[in-house]
mmCIF file with all atom_site columns, C-alpha atoms in Angstrom:
data_model
loop_
_atom_site.group_PDB
_atom_site.id
_atom_site.type_symbol
_atom_site.label_atom_id
_atom_site.label_alt_id
_atom_site.label_comp_id
_atom_site.label_asym_id
_atom_site.label_entity_id
_atom_site.label_seq_id
_atom_site.pdbx_PDB_ins_code
_atom_site.Cartn_x
_atom_site.Cartn_y
_atom_site.Cartn_z
_atom_site.occupancy
_atom_site.B_iso_or_equiv
_atom_site.pdbx_formal_charge
_atom_site.auth_seq_id
_atom_site.auth_comp_id
_atom_site.auth_asym_id
_atom_site.auth_atom_id
_atom_site.pdbx_PDB_model_num
ATOM 1   C CA . UNK A 1 1   ? 69.016 208.863 97.933  1.00 0.00 ? 1   UNK A CA 1
ATOM 2   C CA . UNK A 1 2   ? 65.455 208.281 96.773  1.00 0.00 ? 2   UNK A CA 1
ATOM 3   C CA . UNK A 1 3   ? 63.266 206.185 99.082  1.00 0.00 ? 3   UNK A CA 1
ATOM 4   C CA . UNK A 1 4   ? 59.772 204.840 98.592  1.00 0.00 ? 4   UNK A CA 1
ATOM 5   C CA . UNK A 1 5   ? 58.508 204.219 102.090 1.00 0.00 ? 5   UNK A CA 1
ATOM 6   C CA . UNK A 1 6   ? 61.131 201.963 103.647 1.00 0.00 ? 6   UNK A CA 1
ATOM 7   C CA . UNK A 1 7   ? 62.398 200.600 100.334 1.00 0.00 ? 7   UNK A CA 1
ATOM 8   C CA . UNK A 1 8   ? 65.511 202.341 99.087  1.00 0.00 ? 8   UNK A CA 1
ATOM 9   C CA . UNK A 1 9   ? 66.079 203.071 95.420  1.00 0.00 ? 9   UNK A CA 1
ATOM 10  C CA . UNK A 1 10  ? 68.787 200.423 95.230  1.00 0.00 ? 10  UNK A CA 1
ATOM 11  C CA . UNK A 1 11  ? 66.573 197.577 96.522  1.00 0.00 ? 11  UNK A CA 1
ATOM 12  C CA . UNK A 1 12  ? 63.846 197.991 93.890  1.00 0.00 ? 12  UNK A CA 1
ATOM 13  C CA . UNK A 1 13  ? 66.068 197.314 90.840  1.00 0.00 ? 13  UNK A CA 1
ATOM 14  C CA . UNK A 1 14  ? 67.464 194.222 92.574  1.00 0.00 ? 14  UNK A CA 1
ATOM 15  C CA . UNK A 1 15  ? 63.939 192.847 92.995  1.00 0.00 ? 15  UNK A CA 1
ATOM 16  C CA . UNK A 1 16  ? 63.096 193.679 89.389  1.00 0.00 ? 16  UNK A CA 1
ATOM 17  C CA . UNK A 1 17  ? 66.328 192.201 88.060  1.00 0.00 ? 17  UNK A CA 1
ATOM 18  C CA . UNK A 1 18  ? 66.025 189.021 90.121  1.00 0.00 ? 18  UNK A CA 1
ATOM 19  C CA . UNK A 1 19  ? 62.411 188.450 89.073  1.00 0.00 ? 19  UNK A CA 1
ATOM 20  C CA . UNK A 1 20  ? 63.136 189.063 85.381  1.00 0.00 ? 20  UNK A CA 1
ATOM 21  C CA . UNK A 1 21  ? 66.118 186.697 85.403  1.00 0.00 ? 21  UNK A CA 1
ATOM 22  C CA . UNK A 1 22  ? 64.085 184.163 87.400  1.00 0.00 ? 22  UNK A CA 1
ATOM 23  C CA . UNK A 1 23  ? 61.242 184.361 84.886  1.00 0.00 ? 23  UNK A CA 1
ATOM 24  C CA . UNK A 1 24  ? 63.690 183.812 82.006  1.00 0.00 ? 24  UNK A CA 1
ATOM 25  C CA . UNK A 1 25  ? 65.274 180.821 83.749  1.00 0.00 ? 25  UNK A CA 1
ATOM 26  C CA . UNK A 1 26  ? 61.868 179.290 84.531  1.00 0.00 ? 26  UNK A CA 1
ATOM 27  C CA . UNK A 1 27  ? 60.712 179.857 80.949  1.00 0.00 ? 27  UNK A CA 1
ATOM 28  C CA . UNK A 1 28  ? 63.825 178.208 79.536  1.00 0.00 ? 28  UNK A CA 1
ATOM 29  C CA . UNK A 1 29  ? 63.634 175.279 81.960  1.00 0.00 ? 29  UNK A CA 1
ATOM 30  C CA . UNK A 1 30  ? 59.973 174.508 81.414  1.00 0.00 ? 30  UNK A CA 1
ATOM 31  C CA . UNK A 1 31  ? 59.779 175.516 77.762  1.00 0.00 ? 31  UNK A CA 1
ATOM 32  C CA . UNK A 1 32  ? 62.906 174.249 76.104  1.00 0.00 ? 32  UNK A CA 1
ATOM 33  C CA . UNK A 1 33  ? 64.173 171.532 78.418  1.00 0.00 ? 33  UNK A CA 1
ATOM 34  C CA . UNK A 1 34  ? 60.978 169.974 79.744  1.00 0.00 ? 34  UNK A CA 1
ATOM 35  C CA . UNK A 1 35  ? 58.546 170.784 76.939  1.00 0.00 ? 35  UNK A CA 1
ATOM 36  C CA . UNK A 1 36  ? 55.873 172.019 79.368  1.00 0.00 ? 36  UNK A CA 1
ATOM 37  C CA . UNK A 1 37  ? 55.157 175.380 77.803  1.00 0.00 ? 37  UNK A CA 1
ATOM 38  C CA . UNK A 1 38  ? 52.193 176.515 79.910  1.00 0.00 ? 38  UNK A CA 1
ATOM 39  C CA . UNK A 1 39  ? 53.894 175.865 83.265  1.00 0.00 ? 39  UNK A CA 1
ATOM 40  C CA . UNK A 1 40  ? 56.309 178.812 82.983  1.00 0.00 ? 40  UNK A CA 1
ATOM 41  C CA . UNK A 1 41  ? 53.662 181.580 83.028  1.00 0.00 ? 41  UNK A CA 1
ATOM 42  C CA . UNK A 1 42  ? 51.666 179.806 85.736  1.00 0.00 ? 42  UNK A CA 1
ATOM 43  C CA . UNK A 1 43  ? 54.677 179.263 88.011  1.00 0.00 ? 43  UNK A CA 1
ATOM 44  C CA . UNK A 1 44  ? 55.879 182.827 87.387  1.00 0.00 ? 44  UNK A CA 1
ATOM 45  C CA . UNK A 1 45  ? 52.520 184.276 88.342  1.00 0.00 ? 45  UNK A CA 1
ATOM 46  C CA . UNK A 1 46  ? 52.115 182.070 91.417  1.00 0.00 ? 46  UNK A CA 1
ATOM 47  C CA . UNK A 1 47  ? 55.577 182.840 92.788  1.00 0.00 ? 47  UNK A CA 1
ATOM 48  C CA . UNK A 1 48  ? 55.278 186.573 92.208  1.00 0.00 ? 48  UNK A CA 1
ATOM 49  C CA . UNK A 1 49  ? 51.686 186.704 93.487  1.00 0.00 ? 49  UNK A CA 1
ATOM 50  C CA . UNK A 1 50  ? 52.768 185.007 96.704  1.00 0.00 ? 50  UNK A CA 1
ATOM 51  C CA . UNK A 1 51  ? 55.620 187.479 97.044  1.00 0.00 ? 51  UNK A CA 1
ATOM 52  C CA . UNK A 1 52  ? 53.157 190.330 96.354  1.00 0.00 ? 52  UNK A CA 1
ATOM 53  C CA . UNK A 1 53  ? 51.282 189.398 99.515  1.00 0.00 ? 53  UNK A CA 1
ATOM 54  C CA . UNK A 1 54  ? 54.379 188.643 101.604 1.00 0.00 ? 54  UNK A CA 1
ATOM 55  C CA . UNK A 1 55  ? 56.529 191.719 100.793 1.00 0.00 ? 55  UNK A CA 1
ATOM 56  C CA . UNK A 1 56  ? 54.019 194.292 102.154 1.00 0.00 ? 56  UNK A CA 1
ATOM 57  C CA . UNK A 1 57  ? 54.478 192.705 105.583 1.00 0.00 ? 57  UNK A CA 1
ATOM 58  C CA . UNK A 1 58  ? 58.138 193.750 105.613 1.00 0.00 ? 58  UNK A CA 1
ATOM 59  C CA . UNK A 1 59  ? 58.171 196.927 103.491 1.00 0.00 ? 59  UNK A CA 1
ATOM 60  C CA . UNK A 1 60  ? 55.918 199.938 103.217 1.00 0.00 ? 60  UNK A CA 1
ATOM 61  C CA . UNK A 1 61  ? 54.445 199.072 99.833  1.00 0.00 ? 61  UNK A CA 1
ATOM 62  C CA . UNK A 1 62  ? 50.990 198.022 98.666  1.00 0.00 ? 62  UNK A CA 1
ATOM 63  C CA . UNK A 1 63  ? 50.288 194.631 97.121  1.00 0.00 ? 63  UNK A CA 1
ATOM 64  C CA . UNK A 1 64  ? 48.487 195.982 94.011  1.00 0.00 ? 64  UNK A CA 1
ATOM 65  C CA . UNK A 1 65  ? 51.597 197.161 92.125  1.00 0.00 ? 65  UNK A CA 1
ATOM 66  C CA . UNK A 1 66  ? 53.405 193.913 92.911  1.00 0.00 ? 66  UNK A CA 1
ATOM 67  C CA . UNK A 1 67  ? 50.423 191.864 91.767  1.00 0.00 ? 67  UNK A CA 1
ATOM 68  C CA . UNK A 1 68  ? 50.262 193.926 88.564  1.00 0.00 ? 68  UNK A CA 1
ATOM 69  C CA . UNK A 1 69  ? 53.964 193.288 88.038  1.00 0.00 ? 69  UNK A CA 1
ATOM 70  C CA . UNK A 1 70  ? 53.312 189.558 88.543  1.00 0.00 ? 70  UNK A CA 1
ATOM 71  C CA . UNK A 1 71  ? 50.646 189.694 85.831  1.00 0.00 ? 71  UNK A CA 1
ATOM 72  C CA . UNK A 1 72  ? 52.971 191.619 83.517  1.00 0.00 ? 72  UNK A CA 1
ATOM 73  C CA . UNK A 1 73  ? 55.802 189.108 83.905  1.00 0.00 ? 73  UNK A CA 1
ATOM 74  C CA . UNK A 1 74  ? 53.336 186.248 83.424  1.00 0.00 ? 74  UNK A CA 1
ATOM 75  C CA . UNK A 1 75  ? 52.285 187.730 80.092  1.00 0.00 ? 75  UNK A CA 1
ATOM 76  C CA . UNK A 1 76  ? 55.948 188.060 79.090  1.00 0.00 ? 76  UNK A CA 1
ATOM 77  C CA . UNK A 1 77  ? 56.529 184.424 80.127  1.00 0.00 ? 77  UNK A CA 1
ATOM 78  C CA . UNK A 1 78  ? 53.483 183.399 78.075  1.00 0.00 ? 78  UNK A CA 1
ATOM 79  C CA . UNK A 1 79  ? 54.866 185.219 75.025  1.00 0.00 ? 79  UNK A CA 1
ATOM 80  C CA . UNK A 1 80  ? 58.218 183.467 75.522  1.00 0.00 ? 80  UNK A CA 1
ATOM 81  C CA . UNK A 1 81  ? 56.442 180.116 75.836  1.00 0.00 ? 81  UNK A CA 1
ATOM 82  C CA . UNK A 1 82  ? 54.595 180.721 72.565  1.00 0.00 ? 82  UNK A CA 1
ATOM 83  C CA . UNK A 1 83  ? 57.886 181.623 70.878  1.00 0.00 ? 83  UNK A CA 1
ATOM 84  C CA . UNK A 1 84  ? 59.586 178.499 72.290  1.00 0.00 ? 84  UNK A CA 1
ATOM 85  C CA . UNK A 1 85  ? 56.652 176.339 71.172  1.00 0.00 ? 85  UNK A CA 1
ATOM 86  C CA . UNK A 1 86  ? 56.821 177.794 67.662  1.00 0.00 ? 86  UNK A CA 1
ATOM 87  C CA . UNK A 1 87  ? 60.593 177.351 67.450  1.00 0.00 ? 87  UNK A CA 1
ATOM 88  C CA . UNK A 1 88  ? 60.534 173.707 68.564  1.00 0.00 ? 88  UNK A CA 1
ATOM 89  C CA . UNK A 1 89  ? 57.499 172.442 66.633  1.00 0.00 ? 89  UNK A CA 1
ATOM 90  C CA . UNK A 1 90  ? 59.557 171.154 63.668  1.00 0.00 ? 90  UNK A CA 1
ATOM 91  C CA . UNK A 1 91  ? 61.883 169.279 66.020  1.00 0.00 ? 91  UNK A CA 1
ATOM 92  C CA . UNK A 1 92  ? 58.908 167.701 67.823  1.00 0.00 ? 92  UNK A CA 1
ATOM 93  C CA . UNK A 1 93  ? 57.321 166.716 64.504  1.00 0.00 ? 93  UNK A CA 1
ATOM 94  C CA . UNK A 1 94  ? 60.555 165.069 63.326  1.00 0.00 ? 94  UNK A CA 1
ATOM 95  C CA . UNK A 1 95  ? 60.863 163.255 66.647  1.00 0.00 ? 95  UNK A CA 1
ATOM 96  C CA . UNK A 1 96  ? 57.291 161.935 66.342  1.00 0.00 ? 96  UNK A CA 1
ATOM 97  C CA . UNK A 1 97  ? 57.938 160.749 62.778  1.00 0.00 ? 97  UNK A CA 1
ATOM 98  C CA . UNK A 1 98  ? 61.122 158.975 63.836  1.00 0.00 ? 98  UNK A CA 1
ATOM 99  C CA . UNK A 1 99  ? 59.315 157.307 66.747  1.00 0.00 ? 99  UNK A CA 1
ATOM 100 C CA . UNK A 1 100 ? 56.512 156.241 64.401  1.00 0.00 ? 100 UNK A CA 1
ATOM 101 C CA . UNK A 1 101 ? 59.047 154.699 61.997  1.00 0.00 ? 101 UNK A CA 1
ATOM 102 C CA . UNK A 1 102 ? 60.708 152.836 64.867  1.00 0.00 ? 102 UNK A CA 1
ATOM 103 C CA . UNK A 1 103 ? 57.343 151.522 66.059  1.00 0.00 ? 103 UNK A CA 1
ATOM 104 C CA . UNK A 1 104 ? 56.458 150.346 62.558  1.00 0.00 ? 104 UNK A CA 1
ATOM 105 C CA . UNK A 1 105 ? 59.842 148.641 62.217  1.00 0.00 ? 105 UNK A CA 1
ATOM 106 C CA . UNK A 1 106 ? 59.389 146.943 65.582  1.00 0.00 ? 106 UNK A CA 1
ATOM 107 C CA . UNK A 1 107 ? 55.875 145.808 64.616  1.00 0.00 ? 107 UNK A CA 1
ATOM 108 C CA . UNK A 1 108 ? 57.176 144.417 61.298  1.00 0.00 ? 108 UNK A CA 1
ATOM 109 C CA . UNK A 1 109 ? 60.005 142.601 63.101  1.00 0.00 ? 109 UNK A CA 1
ATOM 110 C CA . UNK A 1 110 ? 57.536 141.077 65.570  1.00 0.00 ? 110 UNK A CA 1
ATOM 111 C CA . UNK A 1 111 ? 55.313 139.861 62.726  1.00 0.00 ? 111 UNK A CA 1
ATOM 112 C CA . UNK A 1 112 ? 58.340 138.359 60.980  1.00 0.00 ? 112 UNK A CA 1
ATOM 113 C CA . UNK A 1 113 ? 59.485 136.667 64.187  1.00 0.00 ? 113 UNK A CA 1
ATOM 114 C CA . UNK A 1 114 ? 56.023 135.214 64.783  1.00 0.00 ? 114 UNK A CA 1
ATOM 115 C CA . UNK A 1 115 ? 55.803 133.845 61.256  1.00 0.00 ? 115 UNK A CA 1
ATOM 116 C CA . UNK A 1 116 ? 59.286 132.309 61.572  1.00 0.00 ? 116 UNK A CA 1
ATOM 117 C CA . UNK A 1 117 ? 58.324 130.714 64.898  1.00 0.00 ? 117 UNK A CA 1
ATOM 118 C CA . UNK A 1 118 ? 55.165 129.268 63.338  1.00 0.00 ? 118 UNK A CA 1
ATOM 119 C CA . UNK A 1 119 ? 57.238 127.912 60.441  1.00 0.00 ? 119 UNK A CA 1
ATOM 120 C CA . UNK A 1 120 ? 59.689 126.315 62.841  1.00 0.00 ? 120 UNK A CA 1
ATOM 121 C CA . UNK A 1 121 ? 56.824 124.749 64.839  1.00 0.00 ? 121 UNK A CA 1
ATOM 122 C CA . UNK A 1 122 ? 55.317 123.295 61.635  1.00 0.00 ? 122 UNK A CA 1
ATOM 123 C CA . UNK A 1 123 ? 58.639 121.727 60.629  1.00 0.00 ? 123 UNK A CA 1
ATOM 124 C CA . UNK A 1 124 ? 59.159 120.250 64.103  1.00 0.00 ? 124 UNK A CA 1
ATOM 125 C CA . UNK A 1 125 ? 55.885 118.308 63.919  1.00 0.00 ? 125 UNK A CA 1
#
């Protein structure tokens, strides 16, 4: 069995797999569900950078490769965020147009209600 310091060959792919799946989940949560596209790369980098300085305390590994891996996954998360932003821009534009139409309708209804109230007040006098 291949070992790198105290880390066995079977522990490294678990770390890589968990971080890749975690990055995908974070990107989907922040990008598609919450609409905060820049948070996914930032959170990915912060979590992996913190782990890059914590893991060397328990395993015989340097922090530089882990920090480089954190930067690499952050770039991948940024690319995913750009793709999610591009895919959802038409939906956001349609949502803004619909909200604008609803606001205009509400404003028109308020103007109509005010004019009717003024008419009623004039007839009551």
